[in-house]
mmCIF file with all atom_site columns, C-alpha atoms in Angstrom:
data_model
loop_
_atom_site.group_PDB
_atom_site.id
_atom_site.type_symbol
_atom_site.label_atom_id
_atom_site.label_alt_id
_atom_site.label_comp_id
_atom_site.label_asym_id
_atom_site.label_entity_id
_atom_site.label_seq_id
_atom_site.pdbx_PDB_ins_code
_atom_site.Cartn_x
_atom_site.Cartn_y
_atom_site.Cartn_z
_atom_site.occupancy
_atom_site.B_iso_or_equiv
_atom_site.pdbx_formal_charge
_atom_site.auth_seq_id
_atom_site.auth_comp_id
_atom_site.auth_asym_id
_atom_site.auth_atom_id
_atom_site.pdbx_PDB_model_num
ATOM 1   C CA . MET P 1 1   ? -16.509 -11.811 -13.480 1.00 85.00 ? 1   MET P CA 1
ATOM 2   C CA . ILE P 1 2   ? -20.201 -11.694 -12.481 1.00 95.00 ? 2   ILE P CA 1
ATOM 3   C CA . SER P 1 3   ? -21.142 -10.303 -15.889 1.00 94.00 ? 3   SER P CA 1
ATOM 4   C CA . GLU P 1 4   ? -19.390 -13.279 -17.489 1.00 94.00 ? 4   GLU P CA 1
ATOM 5   C CA . GLU P 1 5   ? -21.326 -15.782 -15.354 1.00 93.00 ? 5   GLU P CA 1
ATOM 6   C CA . GLU P 1 6   ? -24.685 -14.227 -14.509 1.00 96.00 ? 6   GLU P CA 1
ATOM 7   C CA . GLY P 1 7   ? -26.244 -15.970 -11.509 1.00 94.00 ? 7   GLY P CA 1
ATOM 8   C CA . ILE P 1 8   ? -22.890 -17.145 -10.150 1.00 95.00 ? 8   ILE P CA 1
ATOM 9   C CA . ASP P 1 9   ? -22.957 -18.755 -6.718  1.00 93.00 ? 9   ASP P CA 1
ATOM 10  C CA . THR P 1 10  ? -21.117 -16.831 -3.999  1.00 93.00 ? 10  THR P CA 1
ATOM 11  C CA . ARG P 1 11  ? -18.891 -19.771 -3.133  1.00 91.00 ? 11  ARG P CA 1
ATOM 12  C CA . VAL P 1 12  ? -17.891 -20.262 -6.769  1.00 93.00 ? 12  VAL P CA 1
ATOM 13  C CA . LEU P 1 13  ? -17.310 -16.524 -7.203  1.00 95.00 ? 13  LEU P CA 1
ATOM 14  C CA . ARG P 1 14  ? -15.061 -16.417 -4.167  1.00 95.00 ? 14  ARG P CA 1
ATOM 15  C CA . VAL P 1 15  ? -12.910 -19.243 -5.530  1.00 95.00 ? 15  VAL P CA 1
ATOM 16  C CA . LYS P 1 16  ? -12.718 -17.724 -9.020  1.00 95.00 ? 16  LYS P CA 1
ATOM 17  C CA . ALA P 1 17  ? -11.799 -14.346 -7.517  1.00 95.00 ? 17  ALA P CA 1
ATOM 18  C CA . GLY P 1 18  ? -8.900  -15.989 -5.698  1.00 95.00 ? 18  GLY P CA 1
ATOM 19  C CA . MET P 1 19  ? -10.353 -15.070 -2.296  1.00 95.00 ? 19  MET P CA 1
ATOM 20  C CA . LYS P 1 20  ? -11.065 -18.526 -0.861  1.00 93.00 ? 20  LYS P CA 1
ATOM 21  C CA . ASP P 1 21  ? -8.646  -18.131 2.076   1.00 95.00 ? 21  ASP P CA 1
ATOM 22  C CA . LYS P 1 22  ? -10.239 -17.384 5.441   1.00 94.00 ? 22  LYS P CA 1
ATOM 23  C CA . GLU P 1 23  ? -8.427  -14.036 5.812   1.00 96.00 ? 23  GLU P CA 1
ATOM 24  C CA . LYS P 1 24  ? -9.881  -12.861 2.478   1.00 96.00 ? 24  LYS P CA 1
ATOM 25  C CA . LYS P 1 25  ? -13.514 -13.491 3.449   1.00 95.00 ? 25  LYS P CA 1
ATOM 26  C CA . LYS P 1 26  ? -14.064 -10.060 5.029   1.00 96.00 ? 26  LYS P CA 1
ATOM 27  C CA . PRO P 1 27  ? -12.694 -8.057  2.049   1.00 96.00 ? 27  PRO P CA 1
ATOM 28  C CA . PHE P 1 28  ? -14.659 -10.304 -0.326  1.00 96.00 ? 28  PHE P CA 1
ATOM 29  C CA . ASP P 1 29  ? -17.910 -9.744  1.593   1.00 95.00 ? 29  ASP P CA 1
ATOM 30  C CA . GLN P 1 30  ? -17.198 -5.998  1.754   1.00 95.00 ? 30  GLN P CA 1
ATOM 31  C CA . ALA P 1 31  ? -16.671 -5.880  -2.018  1.00 95.00 ? 31  ALA P CA 1
ATOM 32  C CA . LEU P 1 32  ? -20.014 -7.633  -2.578  1.00 94.00 ? 32  LEU P CA 1
ATOM 33  C CA . LEU P 1 33  ? -21.737 -5.117  -0.304  1.00 94.00 ? 33  LEU P CA 1
ATOM 34  C CA . GLU P 1 34  ? -20.156 -2.197  -2.154  1.00 93.00 ? 34  GLU P CA 1
ATOM 35  C CA . LEU P 1 35  ? -21.203 -3.601  -5.534  1.00 94.00 ? 35  LEU P CA 1
ATOM 36  C CA . GLN P 1 36  ? -24.745 -4.098  -4.253  1.00 93.00 ? 36  GLN P CA 1
ATOM 37  C CA . GLY P 1 37  ? -24.775 -0.618  -2.727  1.00 89.00 ? 37  GLY P CA 1
ATOM 38  C CA . SER P 1 38  ? -23.812 0.916   -6.044  1.00 88.00 ? 38  SER P CA 1
ATOM 39  C CA . MET P 1 39  ? -26.457 -1.244  -7.786  1.00 87.00 ? 39  MET P CA 1
ATOM 40  C CA . ASP P 1 40  ? -23.863 -2.885  -10.016 1.00 92.00 ? 40  ASP P CA 1
ATOM 41  C CA . ILE P 1 41  ? -24.972 -6.333  -8.829  1.00 95.00 ? 41  ILE P CA 1
ATOM 42  C CA . VAL P 1 42  ? -28.090 -7.786  -7.223  1.00 94.00 ? 42  VAL P CA 1
ATOM 43  C CA . VAL P 1 43  ? -28.959 -11.052 -5.512  1.00 93.00 ? 43  VAL P CA 1
ATOM 44  C CA . SER P 1 44  ? -30.488 -13.235 -8.165  1.00 91.00 ? 44  SER P CA 1
ATOM 45  C CA . VAL P 1 45  ? -31.464 -16.161 -5.941  1.00 89.00 ? 45  VAL P CA 1
ATOM 46  C CA . THR P 1 46  ? -30.897 -17.627 -2.504  1.00 88.00 ? 46  THR P CA 1
ATOM 47  C CA . LYS P 1 47  ? -30.970 -21.420 -2.262  1.00 83.00 ? 47  LYS P CA 1
ATOM 48  C CA . GLU P 1 48  ? -31.145 -23.497 0.877   1.00 83.00 ? 48  GLU P CA 1
ATOM 49  C CA . LYS P 1 49  ? -28.489 -26.156 1.019   1.00 80.00 ? 49  LYS P CA 1
ATOM 50  C CA . THR P 1 50  ? -30.098 -29.565 1.475   1.00 81.00 ? 50  THR P CA 1
ATOM 51  C CA . ASN P 1 51  ? -28.872 -33.102 1.983   1.00 83.00 ? 51  ASN P CA 1
ATOM 52  C CA . GLU P 1 52  ? -29.870 -36.149 -0.072  1.00 85.00 ? 52  GLU P CA 1
ATOM 53  C CA . SER P 1 53  ? -33.087 -36.472 1.981   1.00 86.00 ? 53  SER P CA 1
ATOM 54  C CA . GLY P 1 54  ? -34.103 -32.917 1.131   1.00 81.00 ? 54  GLY P CA 1
ATOM 55  C CA . GLU P 1 55  ? -33.506 -31.658 4.673   1.00 86.00 ? 55  GLU P CA 1
ATOM 56  C CA . LYS P 1 56  ? -31.873 -28.295 5.258   1.00 84.00 ? 56  LYS P CA 1
ATOM 57  C CA . ASN P 1 57  ? -28.168 -28.855 5.726   1.00 81.00 ? 57  ASN P CA 1
ATOM 58  C CA . GLY P 1 58  ? -25.696 -26.027 6.192   1.00 79.00 ? 58  GLY P CA 1
ATOM 59  C CA . TRP P 1 59  ? -25.702 -22.383 5.102   1.00 82.00 ? 59  TRP P CA 1
ATOM 60  C CA . SER P 1 60  ? -27.902 -21.078 2.328   1.00 83.00 ? 60  SER P CA 1
ATOM 61  C CA . SER P 1 61  ? -26.182 -20.090 -0.892  1.00 86.00 ? 61  SER P CA 1
ATOM 62  C CA . THR P 1 62  ? -26.596 -16.734 -2.625  1.00 92.00 ? 62  THR P CA 1
ATOM 63  C CA . SER P 1 63  ? -26.101 -16.089 -6.320  1.00 94.00 ? 63  SER P CA 1
ATOM 64  C CA . PHE P 1 64  ? -25.438 -12.727 -7.940  1.00 96.00 ? 64  PHE P CA 1
ATOM 65  C CA . GLU P 1 65  ? -26.026 -11.155 -11.327 1.00 96.00 ? 65  GLU P CA 1
ATOM 66  C CA . THR P 1 66  ? -25.645 -7.698  -12.795 1.00 95.00 ? 66  THR P CA 1
ATOM 67  C CA . LEU P 1 67  ? -28.508 -5.247  -12.438 1.00 92.00 ? 67  LEU P CA 1
ATOM 68  C CA . ASP P 1 68  ? -28.739 -4.975  -16.224 1.00 92.00 ? 68  ASP P CA 1
ATOM 69  C CA . ASN P 1 69  ? -29.193 -8.730  -16.607 1.00 93.00 ? 69  ASN P CA 1
ATOM 70  C CA . TRP P 1 70  ? -31.672 -8.933  -13.743 1.00 92.00 ? 70  TRP P CA 1
ATOM 71  C CA . SER P 1 71  ? -33.775 -6.070  -15.090 1.00 91.00 ? 71  SER P CA 1
ATOM 72  C CA . ARG P 1 72  ? -33.767 -7.558  -18.598 1.00 91.00 ? 72  ARG P CA 1
ATOM 73  C CA . ASN P 1 73  ? -34.904 -10.956 -17.250 1.00 90.00 ? 73  ASN P CA 1
ATOM 74  C CA . ASN P 1 74  ? -37.648 -9.284  -15.222 1.00 87.00 ? 74  ASN P CA 1
ATOM 75  C CA . HIS P 1 75  ? -38.768 -6.986  -18.050 1.00 87.00 ? 75  HIS P CA 1
ATOM 76  C CA . LEU P 1 76  ? -37.945 -3.789  -16.173 1.00 85.00 ? 76  LEU P CA 1
ATOM 77  C CA . ASP P 1 77  ? -37.016 -0.535  -17.823 1.00 82.00 ? 77  ASP P CA 1
ATOM 78  C CA . LEU P 1 78  ? -33.973 1.092   -16.239 1.00 79.00 ? 78  LEU P CA 1
ATOM 79  C CA . GLY P 1 79  ? -34.790 4.515   -17.592 1.00 81.00 ? 79  GLY P CA 1
ATOM 80  C CA . LYS P 1 80  ? -32.958 7.400   -16.018 1.00 84.00 ? 80  LYS P CA 1
ATOM 81  C CA . ILE P 1 81  ? -34.834 9.486   -13.458 1.00 85.00 ? 81  ILE P CA 1
ATOM 82  C CA . GLU P 1 82  ? -33.671 12.143  -11.053 1.00 87.00 ? 82  GLU P CA 1
ATOM 83  C CA . MET P 1 83  ? -32.788 11.130  -7.485  1.00 84.00 ? 83  MET P CA 1
ATOM 84  C CA . ASP P 1 84  ? -35.624 13.164  -5.925  1.00 88.00 ? 84  ASP P CA 1
ATOM 85  C CA . GLU P 1 85  ? -38.172 11.572  -8.251  1.00 90.00 ? 85  GLU P CA 1
ATOM 86  C CA . ALA P 1 86  ? -36.843 8.079   -7.464  1.00 86.00 ? 86  ALA P CA 1
ATOM 87  C CA . LYS P 1 87  ? -37.065 8.758   -3.731  1.00 88.00 ? 87  LYS P CA 1
ATOM 88  C CA . GLU P 1 88  ? -40.643 9.986   -4.111  1.00 90.00 ? 88  GLU P CA 1
ATOM 89  C CA . GLU P 1 89  ? -41.603 6.848   -6.057  1.00 89.00 ? 89  GLU P CA 1
ATOM 90  C CA . LEU P 1 90  ? -40.029 4.628   -3.394  1.00 88.00 ? 90  LEU P CA 1
ATOM 91  C CA . LYS P 1 91  ? -41.778 6.537   -0.630  1.00 91.00 ? 91  LYS P CA 1
ATOM 92  C CA . ASN P 1 92  ? -45.160 6.272   -2.386  1.00 91.00 ? 92  ASN P CA 1
ATOM 93  C CA . HIS P 1 93  ? -44.653 2.536   -2.886  1.00 91.00 ? 93  HIS P CA 1
ATOM 94  C CA . PHE P 1 94  ? -43.595 1.779   0.685   1.00 92.00 ? 94  PHE P CA 1
ATOM 95  C CA . VAL P 1 95  ? -46.346 3.926   2.220   1.00 92.00 ? 95  VAL P CA 1
ATOM 96  C CA . LYS P 1 96  ? -48.864 1.518   0.662   1.00 93.00 ? 96  LYS P CA 1
ATOM 97  C CA . ILE P 1 97  ? -47.290 -1.628  2.089   1.00 93.00 ? 97  ILE P CA 1
ATOM 98  C CA . GLY P 1 98  ? -45.236 -0.577  5.112   1.00 90.00 ? 98  GLY P CA 1
ATOM 99  C CA . SER P 1 99  ? -45.956 0.155   8.737   1.00 92.00 ? 99  SER P CA 1
ATOM 100 C CA . PRO P 1 100 ? -45.286 3.570   10.289  1.00 91.00 ? 100 PRO P CA 1
ATOM 101 C CA . GLU P 1 101 ? -42.251 2.041   12.020  1.00 92.00 ? 101 GLU P CA 1
ATOM 102 C CA . SER P 1 102 ? -40.824 0.715   8.766   1.00 91.00 ? 102 SER P CA 1
ATOM 103 C CA . MET P 1 103 ? -41.414 4.101   7.124   1.00 91.00 ? 103 MET P CA 1
ATOM 104 C CA . LYS P 1 104 ? -39.287 5.746   9.818   1.00 91.00 ? 104 LYS P CA 1
ATOM 105 C CA . VAL P 1 105 ? -36.417 3.366   9.080   1.00 90.00 ? 105 VAL P CA 1
ATOM 106 C CA . LEU P 1 106 ? -36.803 3.699   5.298   1.00 88.00 ? 106 LEU P CA 1
ATOM 107 C CA . GLY P 1 107 ? -36.992 7.480   5.671   1.00 86.00 ? 107 GLY P CA 1
ATOM 108 C CA . LYS P 1 108 ? -33.614 7.448   7.393   1.00 86.00 ? 108 LYS P CA 1
ATOM 109 C CA . VAL P 1 109 ? -32.090 5.146   4.793   1.00 83.00 ? 109 VAL P CA 1
ATOM 110 C CA . PHE P 1 110 ? -33.450 6.987   1.748   1.00 83.00 ? 110 PHE P CA 1
ATOM 111 C CA . LYS P 1 111 ? -33.568 10.426  3.403   1.00 82.00 ? 111 LYS P CA 1
ATOM 112 C CA . PHE P 1 112 ? -37.203 11.176  2.580   1.00 82.00 ? 112 PHE P CA 1
#
């Protein structure tokens, strides 16, 4: 469904998936997390909900798109690399911009 409507708003996606009912929110959210964890989808944009006066009003809205679409729109090559090489590239990137504390957390997450 996301690949058919790239950039679909979470609320719209939930309705179209037939998961609007309150008791279906948790499985819906879990499915989104799993799809993000497997890099099938990514957050394309988060918009603050505003009223007619432009003031923040309510919960922000998140939109999703496929990784392929996102990478194409951002001119990124999704070439295949080995897991160890990818981890090393991430580590080298985050070392330049992260604190020692953040590197400890990222090291646990990425196991480097």
